[in-house]
Short mmCIF file of C-alpha atoms in Angstrom, two decimals:
data_model
loop_
_atom_site.label_atom_id
_atom_site.label_comp_id
_atom_site.label_asym_id
_atom_site.label_seq_id
_atom_site.Cartn_x
_atom_site.Cartn_y
_atom_site.Cartn_z
CA MET A 1 123.05 96.57 105.89
CA GLU A 2 122.40 92.85 105.47
CA ILE A 3 122.32 91.97 101.76
CA VAL A 4 120.86 88.93 99.97
CA LYS A 5 123.65 87.63 97.73
CA ASP A 6 122.59 84.06 96.96
CA PHE A 7 119.05 84.27 95.55
CA ASP A 8 119.78 82.68 92.17
CA ASP A 9 116.16 83.00 90.99
CA TYR A 10 115.94 86.71 91.71
CA GLU A 11 117.87 89.84 90.84
CA ILE A 12 117.34 93.53 90.37
CA ILE A 13 118.99 93.91 86.99
CA ASP A 14 118.86 97.70 86.89
CA ALA A 15 117.02 100.65 88.44
CA SER A 16 116.29 104.21 87.42
CA LEU A 17 113.79 107.01 88.12
CA GLY A 18 111.47 105.08 90.38
CA GLN A 19 111.54 101.82 88.40
CA LYS A 20 113.26 98.52 89.06
CA TYR A 21 113.87 95.98 86.32
CA GLU A 22 113.78 92.51 87.87
CA ARG A 23 114.33 88.89 86.95
CA TRP A 24 112.28 86.23 88.77
CA GLY A 25 113.64 82.95 87.44
CA ASN A 26 112.98 83.36 83.71
CA ILE A 27 110.28 86.03 84.22
CA TYR A 28 111.15 89.72 83.77
CA LEU A 29 109.16 92.44 85.53
CA LEU A 30 109.26 96.24 85.70
CA ARG A 31 107.85 97.58 88.96
CA PRO A 32 107.83 100.99 90.67
CA ASP A 33 109.91 101.71 93.77
CA PRO A 34 109.78 105.18 95.38
CA LEU A 35 113.27 104.83 96.87
CA ILE A 36 114.88 104.81 93.42
CA ILE A 37 115.29 108.58 93.09
CA TRP A 38 118.35 108.49 90.82
CA GLU A 39 118.57 108.37 87.04
CA ASN A 40 120.68 105.77 85.26
CA LYS A 41 121.15 107.05 81.73
CA ASP A 42 122.24 103.59 80.60
CA PHE A 43 119.00 102.01 81.88
CA LYS A 44 117.89 99.42 79.33
CA ILE A 45 115.16 96.78 79.18
CA ASP A 46 116.02 93.77 77.03
CA LYS A 47 113.10 91.48 77.85
CA LEU A 48 109.84 92.14 79.65
CA ASP A 49 106.92 89.91 80.68
CA ALA A 50 104.91 92.37 82.76
CA THR A 51 104.88 95.99 83.94
CA TYR A 52 103.06 97.48 86.89
CA ILE A 53 101.71 100.90 85.94
CA ARG A 54 100.68 103.33 88.63
CA SER A 55 97.43 105.24 88.32
CA ASN A 56 97.21 108.99 88.95
CA LYS A 57 94.18 108.21 91.12
CA GLY A 58 96.10 105.79 93.35
CA GLY A 59 96.84 102.09 92.97
CA GLY A 60 97.56 100.86 89.48
CA TYR A 61 97.37 97.86 87.19
CA TRP A 62 99.49 95.19 85.52
CA ASP A 63 100.22 95.31 81.81
CA ASN A 64 101.52 91.89 80.86
CA ASN A 65 102.13 89.40 78.09
CA ASN A 66 99.95 86.42 79.10
CA LEU A 67 101.65 86.05 82.48
CA THR A 68 99.61 84.24 85.16
CA THR A 69 101.49 82.45 87.96
CA PHE A 70 105.09 81.33 88.18
CA ILE A 71 107.39 79.59 90.67
CA VAL A 72 110.79 80.63 92.00
CA SER A 73 113.21 78.82 94.30
CA TYR A 74 115.54 79.96 97.03
CA LYS A 75 117.89 77.17 98.03
CA ASP A 76 115.49 74.30 98.85
CA LEU A 77 112.46 76.57 99.31
CA LYS A 78 109.87 77.11 96.57
CA PHE A 79 107.32 79.89 96.20
CA GLN A 80 104.39 80.44 93.86
CA LEU A 81 104.10 84.01 92.65
CA LYS A 82 101.36 85.88 90.87
CA GLN A 83 100.46 89.41 89.89
CA MET A 84 98.73 91.02 92.86
CA GLY A 85 97.38 94.46 93.66
CA PHE A 86 99.66 97.33 94.65
CA LYS A 87 102.53 95.95 92.49
CA HIS A 88 103.09 92.86 94.67
CA THR A 89 104.02 89.35 93.55
CA GLY A 90 103.44 87.52 96.85
CA LEU A 91 107.13 87.41 97.82
CA PHE A 92 109.71 89.85 99.17
CA PRO A 93 113.08 88.36 98.14
CA GLU A 94 115.06 90.41 100.69
CA GLN A 95 113.33 88.27 103.33
CA ALA A 96 115.80 85.52 102.48
CA ILE A 97 118.02 87.24 105.06
CA ASN A 98 115.44 86.42 107.73
CA TRP A 99 114.68 82.93 106.40
CA ASN A 100 118.36 82.06 106.74
CA LEU A 101 118.48 83.35 110.31
CA ILE A 102 115.29 81.52 111.29
CA ARG A 103 116.57 78.23 109.91
CA GLU A 104 120.01 78.62 111.46
CA LYS A 105 118.62 79.41 114.91
CA ILE A 106 116.13 76.53 114.91
CA LYS A 107 118.65 74.02 113.60
CA LYS A 108 121.30 75.04 116.13
CA ALA A 109 118.82 74.86 119.02
CA ASN A 110 118.43 71.11 118.42
CA ARG A 111 115.16 70.92 120.36
CA ASN A 112 111.45 71.27 119.73
CA ILE A 113 110.73 74.88 118.82
CA LYS A 114 107.26 76.41 118.72
CA VAL A 115 107.03 79.46 116.43
CA LEU A 116 104.41 82.19 116.24
CA ASN A 117 104.41 84.05 112.91
CA LEU A 118 102.29 87.23 112.98
CA PHE A 119 101.29 89.20 109.87
CA ALA A 120 102.57 86.06 108.18
CA TYR A 121 101.58 86.99 104.60
CA THR A 122 102.25 84.18 102.08
CA GLY A 123 104.31 82.06 104.44
CA GLY A 124 108.01 82.53 103.68
CA ALA A 125 109.07 82.59 107.34
CA SER A 126 106.61 79.82 108.24
CA ILE A 127 108.06 77.56 105.55
CA ALA A 128 111.62 78.32 106.68
CA ALA A 129 110.71 77.30 110.25
CA LEU A 130 108.85 74.16 109.15
CA LYS A 131 111.84 73.07 107.07
CA GLU A 132 113.94 72.85 110.22
CA GLY A 133 111.35 70.85 112.17
CA ALA A 134 109.63 73.61 114.15
CA SER A 135 105.89 73.75 114.77
CA VAL A 136 104.28 76.95 113.51
CA VAL A 137 101.20 79.03 114.21
CA HIS A 138 100.69 81.23 111.12
CA VAL A 139 98.45 84.29 111.68
CA ASP A 140 97.24 86.85 109.14
CA SER A 141 94.06 88.91 108.94
CA SER A 142 93.63 88.24 105.20
CA ARG A 143 92.01 84.93 104.29
CA GLY A 144 93.39 85.32 100.78
CA MET A 145 96.95 85.56 102.07
CA VAL A 146 96.44 82.57 104.37
CA ASP A 147 95.14 80.53 101.44
CA PHE A 148 98.19 81.65 99.44
CA ALA A 149 100.44 80.48 102.30
CA LYS A 150 98.71 77.09 102.33
CA GLU A 151 99.53 76.73 98.63
CA ASN A 152 103.18 77.53 99.31
CA VAL A 153 103.33 75.00 102.15
CA LYS A 154 101.96 72.33 99.80
CA LEU A 155 104.40 73.38 97.08
CA ASN A 156 107.23 72.60 99.54
CA HIS A 157 105.61 69.26 100.54
CA LEU A 158 105.29 70.44 104.14
CA GLU A 159 101.52 70.10 104.57
CA ASP A 160 101.99 67.17 106.97
CA ARG A 161 104.22 69.24 109.26
CA PRO A 162 102.74 70.85 112.42
CA ILE A 163 101.31 74.18 111.22
CA ARG A 164 98.08 75.96 112.19
CA PHE A 165 96.68 78.65 109.91
CA ILE A 166 94.72 81.40 111.68
CA VAL A 167 92.74 84.20 110.02
CA ASP A 168 92.52 86.86 112.72
CA ASP A 169 93.58 90.28 113.91
CA CYS A 170 97.05 89.80 115.37
CA ILE A 171 96.56 91.82 118.57
CA LYS A 172 93.28 90.05 119.35
CA PHE A 173 94.87 86.67 118.71
CA VAL A 174 97.86 87.44 120.95
CA LYS A 175 95.57 88.57 123.78
CA ARG A 176 93.61 85.31 123.53
CA GLU A 177 96.83 83.29 123.56
CA ILE A 178 97.86 85.09 126.75
CA ARG A 179 94.56 84.18 128.37
CA ARG A 180 95.00 80.58 127.23
CA LYS A 181 98.54 80.65 128.71
CA ASN A 182 100.06 79.38 125.47
CA LYS A 183 103.80 79.89 125.05
CA TYR A 184 106.19 80.14 122.10
CA ASP A 185 109.95 79.74 121.77
CA ALA A 186 110.23 82.11 118.80
CA ILE A 187 108.06 85.01 117.62
CA ILE A 188 108.23 86.57 114.16
CA MET A 189 106.26 89.57 112.99
CA ASP A 190 106.22 91.64 109.81
CA PRO A 191 103.60 94.31 110.52
CA PRO A 192 102.42 96.80 107.89
CA SER A 193 102.42 100.53 108.50
CA TYR A 194 98.62 100.47 108.24
CA GLY A 195 96.05 97.71 107.87
CA LYS A 196 92.68 96.28 108.79
CA GLY A 197 92.03 93.13 110.81
CA ALA A 198 89.73 90.27 109.94
CA ASN A 199 86.73 92.16 111.39
CA GLY A 200 87.75 95.67 110.35
CA GLU A 201 90.12 96.36 113.25
CA ILE A 202 92.49 99.24 112.45
CA TRP A 203 96.24 98.64 112.72
CA SER A 204 98.71 101.55 112.86
CA LEU A 205 102.38 100.72 113.27
CA GLU A 206 103.23 103.90 115.17
CA LYS A 207 100.27 103.48 117.53
CA ASN A 208 100.17 99.70 117.97
CA LEU A 209 103.66 98.21 117.54
CA PHE A 210 104.84 98.94 121.08
CA GLU A 211 101.64 97.45 122.52
CA LEU A 212 101.93 94.30 120.41
CA VAL A 213 105.61 93.70 121.16
CA THR A 214 104.90 94.21 124.87
CA LEU A 215 102.05 91.71 124.77
CA CYS A 216 104.16 89.17 122.89
CA GLN A 217 106.72 89.14 125.69
CA GLU A 218 104.05 87.40 127.77
CA LEU A 219 103.88 84.61 125.18
CA LEU A 220 107.56 83.71 125.33
CA SER A 221 108.50 80.41 126.91
CA ASP A 222 110.97 80.11 129.79
CA THR A 223 113.66 79.18 127.25
CA PRO A 224 112.99 81.43 124.23
CA LEU A 225 115.11 81.29 121.10
CA PHE A 226 114.52 84.57 119.26
CA PHE A 227 112.12 87.46 118.67
CA LEU A 228 112.22 88.99 115.19
CA VAL A 229 110.47 92.16 114.00
CA ASN A 230 110.63 93.11 110.33
CA SER A 231 109.30 96.43 109.06
CA TYR A 232 108.82 98.22 105.73
CA SER A 233 107.28 101.31 107.33
CA GLY A 234 110.18 103.74 107.03
CA LEU A 235 111.03 103.54 110.74
CA SER A 236 114.77 103.43 111.33
CA PRO A 237 116.50 100.29 112.63
CA GLN A 238 117.26 102.15 115.86
CA ILE A 239 113.58 102.85 116.51
CA ILE A 240 112.74 99.15 116.21
CA GLU A 241 115.72 98.30 118.42
CA ASN A 242 114.55 100.81 121.02
CA VAL A 243 111.12 99.15 121.16
CA LEU A 244 112.75 95.75 121.69
CA LYS A 245 115.11 97.06 124.38
CA ILE A 246 112.31 98.66 126.39
CA THR A 247 109.94 95.70 126.15
CA ASN A 248 112.49 92.89 126.63
CA ILE A 249 111.95 90.98 129.89
CA PHE A 250 114.97 88.66 129.79
CA GLU A 251 118.30 89.75 131.27
CA LYS A 252 120.44 87.57 129.04
CA ALA A 253 119.44 88.77 125.59
CA LYS A 254 121.34 90.17 122.64
CA ILE A 255 119.38 92.94 120.92
CA SER A 256 120.33 94.27 117.49
CA SER A 257 118.92 95.93 114.40
CA CYS A 258 119.89 96.46 110.78
CA GLU A 259 118.67 97.46 107.35
CA ILE A 260 118.08 94.66 104.88
CA GLY A 261 118.47 95.12 101.15
CA LEU A 262 119.19 93.84 97.68
CA PRO A 263 122.05 94.48 95.25
CA ILE A 264 121.50 95.99 91.81
CA THR A 265 123.41 93.91 89.30
CA LYS A 266 124.41 96.45 86.64
CA ASN A 267 126.01 99.09 88.83
CA ASN A 268 126.71 97.49 92.22
CA LEU A 269 124.34 99.85 94.05
CA LEU A 270 122.33 98.64 97.04
CA LEU A 271 118.58 99.09 97.43
CA PRO A 272 117.31 99.31 101.05
CA CYS A 273 114.21 97.15 101.48
CA GLY A 274 113.25 97.43 105.13
CA VAL A 275 114.63 96.96 108.63
CA ARG A 276 114.94 94.11 111.10
CA GLY A 277 115.03 94.18 114.87
CA LEU A 278 116.17 91.02 116.63
CA ILE A 279 116.38 89.63 120.16
CA GLU A 280 118.54 86.52 120.50
CA TYR A 281 118.20 84.59 123.73
CA GLU A 282 120.69 81.79 123.12
#
């Protein structure tokens, strides 16, 4: 498992019985997490700014003490956070593992890199790529998330860098890019297990991931850098790796997979937070 160890503005302080007690900079949150099936009898909350409370009818709501938006930093990256539906804040801190990899690969390549970021959410991976001088096409089916990403790009003073924001269904966009014969040196995707496109298109990870990864192979340039798939769906790393191995069209490619996760400060446990599949071409 790849673990984020250097996110100074974020930590899981403690976790017990489906709840994680977190610090985001100087903001303290209590949020549910179904993977926390153990009980910590020493679980204690010292300070709390907001709690996400699940509803018996599905979904839930925030109970907070005048909390609106707040900003956290990771190294030289900044992100605006806010209380969103379904317990989200607009940032998944375990993604720092992928931001580091993206930046390292682009910097080491020492050439112009064109990146396609699919299911791009609030722009963490896009910002990481822009920071190292890449050009980015940022695609998400939610206009609200794209607007959120634009705010984060401005927060990092990167609005003058080469980035295109696209509100569209990812499969439809990829098919159009194939017809246009556009090419990319790096492709990133973080697909949900289920979702709806900009015009109501239905996305199912189990039904559509293989198709999308196969299509994306047609968008790779003659000298690709990497292909990264992140998933929170519950699929194992090996399943994602299998998809990449079957769809890969380049002989010289290193294909790997791993879990990514976060440490829990009080008891040195590790919380799995998703999986990553990766193809490295150079």
